[in-house]
Amino acid sequence: MEGVSDAGGVEDEGRRAGDRPPPAPGRATAVQVSLLGPVELRTEAGPVSLRRGRQPLLVAALALRPRLVVATRQLVDSLWPAELPRDPDNTLQQLVSQVRRALQADGAALATEPGGYRLDVADGDIDAARFEAELDGARNALAAGDGPGAATLATRALGRWRGPALGGVGAGPLADQAALLEQRRLAAGLVLADARLATGDAAAAVDQLAALVAAHPYDEELWSRYLMALGASGRANEAVHRYEDLCQRLAEDRGLSPGPLLRDLHGRLLREDPALLAAPAAPEPAPARPPPATASASAAERARAAPRLTRPRTTFVGRHEERAAVAERLTRAERLVTIVGPAGSGKTRLALEVAADLQDADRRVTLVRLDAVRGPEGVAAAVAAAAGLTEDGGRDLLEVLAEQLAGRLLVLDNVEHVRGTAAQLCEALLDHSPSLVVLATGRQRLGIPGEQVVRLAPLPIPRTDGLDGLGGFGGFDGDPTDLRANPGVELLLDRAAAVTGSVGWNPEEVAAAARLVEQLDGLPLAIELVAAQAAALTLPQLAATVGSRLGLLEAPPTGRPDRHTRLADAIDWSVDLLDEPQRQLFTACGVFAGAFDVDGAARVAAIDADGALPLLVALVERSLLEPSGGRPDAPAFRMLDTLRAHARRRLARTAALAEHRARLLAHLVELGEASDQGLRGPEQRCWLQRLDVVAADTADLLAYALDEDQREAATRLVAAYGRYWDWRGRLHEADRATAAVLSRIRPLPRTAADAATDATDPADAALVGPPGRGAVLAWRARLDVELGHWQEAEATIDAALVAARAWGDVEAELLSLATAASVARLRGSAADAVVLADDAAALAASRGLDWSVARAATSRGHARIGLGDLDGAAVDAAAAVAGFTASGDDRGLAWALALSALVESRAQRWASAAATAERGLTLAEGLDDQRTCLLLLEVLARGARERGQPDLADSLAEEATRRRHDRGQAHALLDGGGPA
């Protein structure tokens, strides 16, 4: 059958999971593994007898990553999730030996490697891998118009299933992998239904989809496919009745109503929409596939390394028992541990040390700092961003997060101010991802069943009996050894030595350190703040000054916790030691919700940027700020939450908080508006990094602007950051921001004709809103396209064009036209998309906007591919490459190269397509533009297969699948789109 051999290495149609393929190269015999049902092994001698329990679990854990070394620790966690054996490594080794004996002559297939074990089995000998190849082949055949071929391949793929995935072991630690395989099974069923519709066998397609909705009764996308198939087979009335049944079931079982996709479909059925009644079912979604089963080729291996947690640079002093206690709980299968303690007690530092230790032991760690999150809605977004997730509207964010975080240690730092939301999210993630482990820090426990709590008290107070009064250390002649062994004293002396260079402290200095630790109640933060002042005062002087200036030995005011009072006093004292410029800058920086750079600090403090940097460095040296990355030429800083709250209180006492917030809002608006051009030029990487720094403050200041009814500033802020949110894949943040502004500023014109007449006069701006509203609507429309809400996008585009034209906002008009072209292309109207792209190109050219001309060329090129006009698409691709090259926009250039590679591949010029795709992939990976990377990987995979390189093709395809899975990309990329 034409195209079958190219669709993933499928061999003759008679092959099934139990058939014997030819032996793999280099081995005299072959081992076959069955995962699509009960886990089974088979050799040339026949079935292999595996004992129920851990033997098939071991086989499954290794077969999911064949020919790759699976770490011993990972296998132990999978095999003994609840309680470890006394000697886990030895017990695992015995289990491996048992499976080898069962394999007899084929026992060499289970190899021992340094640090783990490897199952040496070819993809063709694993039923799940064959299933994936056949499913890919069915999709390719369907896309090529070969309905019968697609049906044959999809039927063959589904025929490999003998029961639930990983039967017998899929409900335990491999539940995530089993669920992913079941998603692929559903995907194959949908492909088969599409193929049957394409071949005119509508009755069989409807019956199949009816069975699928019965098995998945709340899957709205699946229901939409079923109803559309009923309509396409002439059973529209039945489809309406089935919709009503669904409405009743959703209301009774879940208290919900159908979503916009189904409501729109219902309306079209009632109207007897001819396009719906004649059309086959909609294109199938591509659920995330399991992790790749083979090592990938050189192009596919790029950007594979995950970011590693950086261990703090200062030495870790004390807390050895607590460190061991937390680590012991996390490694003995407790899945949630919370470090609880007062402000300044060192919770974050302890969590970082334990996480770094586990990372060194091959546990992947994701750190989420929640101190910059303002409001419960930002918790999931913060976790997604820290996990490197590009949000995709096609799937539930919780589901995507659970898959992405499987097997990781998730560190949630500073949960107290979002405790309720963090607890709900944490519990849901733990339920959905059995291999996830969570370490949280906060001032109280989360309150989740199964939570293990490690309480962090202040450091032990040293015994200072016999010491003279404050300032009377000159006559001390005791042995300081016992005092130096105290963790608090050790911490203070260590940090003081860092600023003074001293390595040998005399007895009176050690005694003074002990008194300081006593006065500071053993709180690590307070100790570090005091130690930072050792550059200016001796330890005896510090001890005398702390006591006389703050009265820390006195009882705290009634109703306030003792340690909190004394920590606040310690901060006050430390701030009072600053000179006036330093103190003013420290207080001003309290207005930031997250990190900030030098320009931002200078703006809110109303000082010169050149003078701000040395002041910021001085605050870092005094432990009042800490570095937070940034660019080499523009360092960023952040303030601990306790210090930020203290600085804000100082601002509030001077009635300056509103003034500083207004300055910060103006700075963010101007920064965002400047970035819109910078992001599209040679400095785009710098601009992306700069906007990353201020990301937390955009949400905080948007809420402030709306609360203060600063309509124009709020609108300009969202308009300015739309491109950044889109390019970084921060869809939920863009969703909240655009919705917030548009809900407050809702002056829509009566009709487009009225608007064209009335709104051209800015005096009638009430009809279209403040300047920038057209851009907000345009970004809202693009977001609706990303989220799959095409109908809403079309209405929003109309409103965006009205507002943009009323204010003469050409950029917003061009973005609206580009989004309209995307919607037309996605709806299958490629000719309309070409017209819209032509309109955008003409408008951009008339205004001398070369970047937008290049963008219009990419949009038109993808539409022309849809029309089969490869020569025209090639002309557009060349124009886009030239335009983006001239503007210095590497991201746009990567997308233009992707268009060019697509054209070359459609023309079957495989070598040229591969070279172009490699060049685009290098650029896209440098900008972390995963949407372009995925498209280019798929082009490379297709080309490798056509050039007779099946192993490379499989590796590239699996790498694309892995990235879609890791990034939460629910759908395979279509030949469409372009830069925003």
mmCIF file of N, CA, C and O in Angstrom, residues 314 492-502 505:
data_model
loop_
_atom_site.group_PDB
_atom_site.id
_atom_site.type_symbol
_atom_site.label_atom_id
_atom_site.label_comp_id
_atom_site.label_asym_id
_atom_site.label_seq_id
_atom_site.Cartn_x
_atom_site.Cartn_y
_atom_site.Cartn_z
ATOM 1 N N THR A 314 27.348 30.733 49.862
ATOM 2 C CA THR A 314 27.866 30.779 51.228
ATOM 3 C C THR A 314 27.780 29.399 51.869
ATOM 4 O O THR A 314 26.954 28.562 51.477
ATOM 5 N N LEU A 492 27.406 33.321 62.804
ATOM 6 C CA LEU A 492 27.774 34.733 62.889
ATOM 7 C C LEU A 492 29.257 34.932 62.591
ATOM 8 O O LEU A 492 29.640 35.844 61.846
ATOM 9 N N LEU A 493 30.109 34.083 63.160
ATOM 10 C CA LEU A 493 31.546 34.223 62.920
ATOM 11 C C LEU A 493 31.889 33.944 61.457
ATOM 12 O O LEU A 493 32.767 34.607 60.878
ATOM 13 N N ASP A 494 31.211 32.974 60.847
ATOM 14 C CA ASP A 494 31.468 32.666 59.446
ATOM 15 C C ASP A 494 31.111 33.849 58.554
ATOM 16 O O ASP A 494 31.878 34.242 57.670
ATOM 17 N N ARG A 495 29.941 34.438 58.777
ATOM 18 C CA ARG A 495 29.517 35.555 57.936
ATOM 19 C C ARG A 495 30.335 36.816 58.231
ATOM 20 O O ARG A 495 30.637 37.600 57.322
ATOM 21 N N ALA A 496 30.688 37.030 59.486
ATOM 22 C CA ALA A 496 31.517 38.192 59.813
ATOM 23 C C ALA A 496 32.904 38.056 59.200
ATOM 24 O O ALA A 496 33.498 39.038 58.730
ATOM 25 N N ALA A 497 33.436 36.819 59.185
ATOM 26 C CA ALA A 497 34.747 36.601 58.577
ATOM 27 C C ALA A 497 34.726 36.920 57.090
ATOM 28 O O ALA A 497 35.722 37.377 56.519
ATOM 29 N N ALA A 498 33.580 36.723 56.450
ATOM 30 C CA ALA A 498 33.481 36.991 55.021
ATOM 31 C C ALA A 498 33.650 38.474 54.710
ATOM 32 O O ALA A 498 34.124 38.834 53.634
ATOM 33 N N VAL A 499 33.259 39.347 55.647
ATOM 34 C CA VAL A 499 33.372 40.788 55.374
ATOM 35 C C VAL A 499 34.612 41.404 56.014
ATOM 36 O O VAL A 499 35.015 42.514 55.647
ATOM 37 N N THR A 500 35.216 40.699 56.986
ATOM 38 C CA THR A 500 36.400 41.261 57.648
ATOM 39 C C THR A 500 37.688 40.561 57.251
ATOM 40 O O THR A 500 38.773 41.106 57.429
ATOM 41 N N GLY A 501 37.577 39.335 56.734
ATOM 42 C CA GLY A 501 38.775 38.576 56.394
ATOM 43 C C GLY A 501 39.408 37.887 57.587
ATOM 44 O O GLY A 501 40.445 37.244 57.459
ATOM 45 N N SER A 502 38.813 37.998 58.755
ATOM 46 C CA SER A 502 39.383 37.381 59.954
ATOM 47 C C SER A 502 39.178 35.874 59.925
ATOM 48 O O SER A 502 38.121 35.386 59.530
ATOM 49 N N TRP A 505 39.366 34.220 65.699
ATOM 50 C CA TRP A 505 38.668 35.145 66.592
ATOM 51 C C TRP A 505 39.185 34.943 68.014
ATOM 52 O O TRP A 505 39.298 33.821 68.502
#
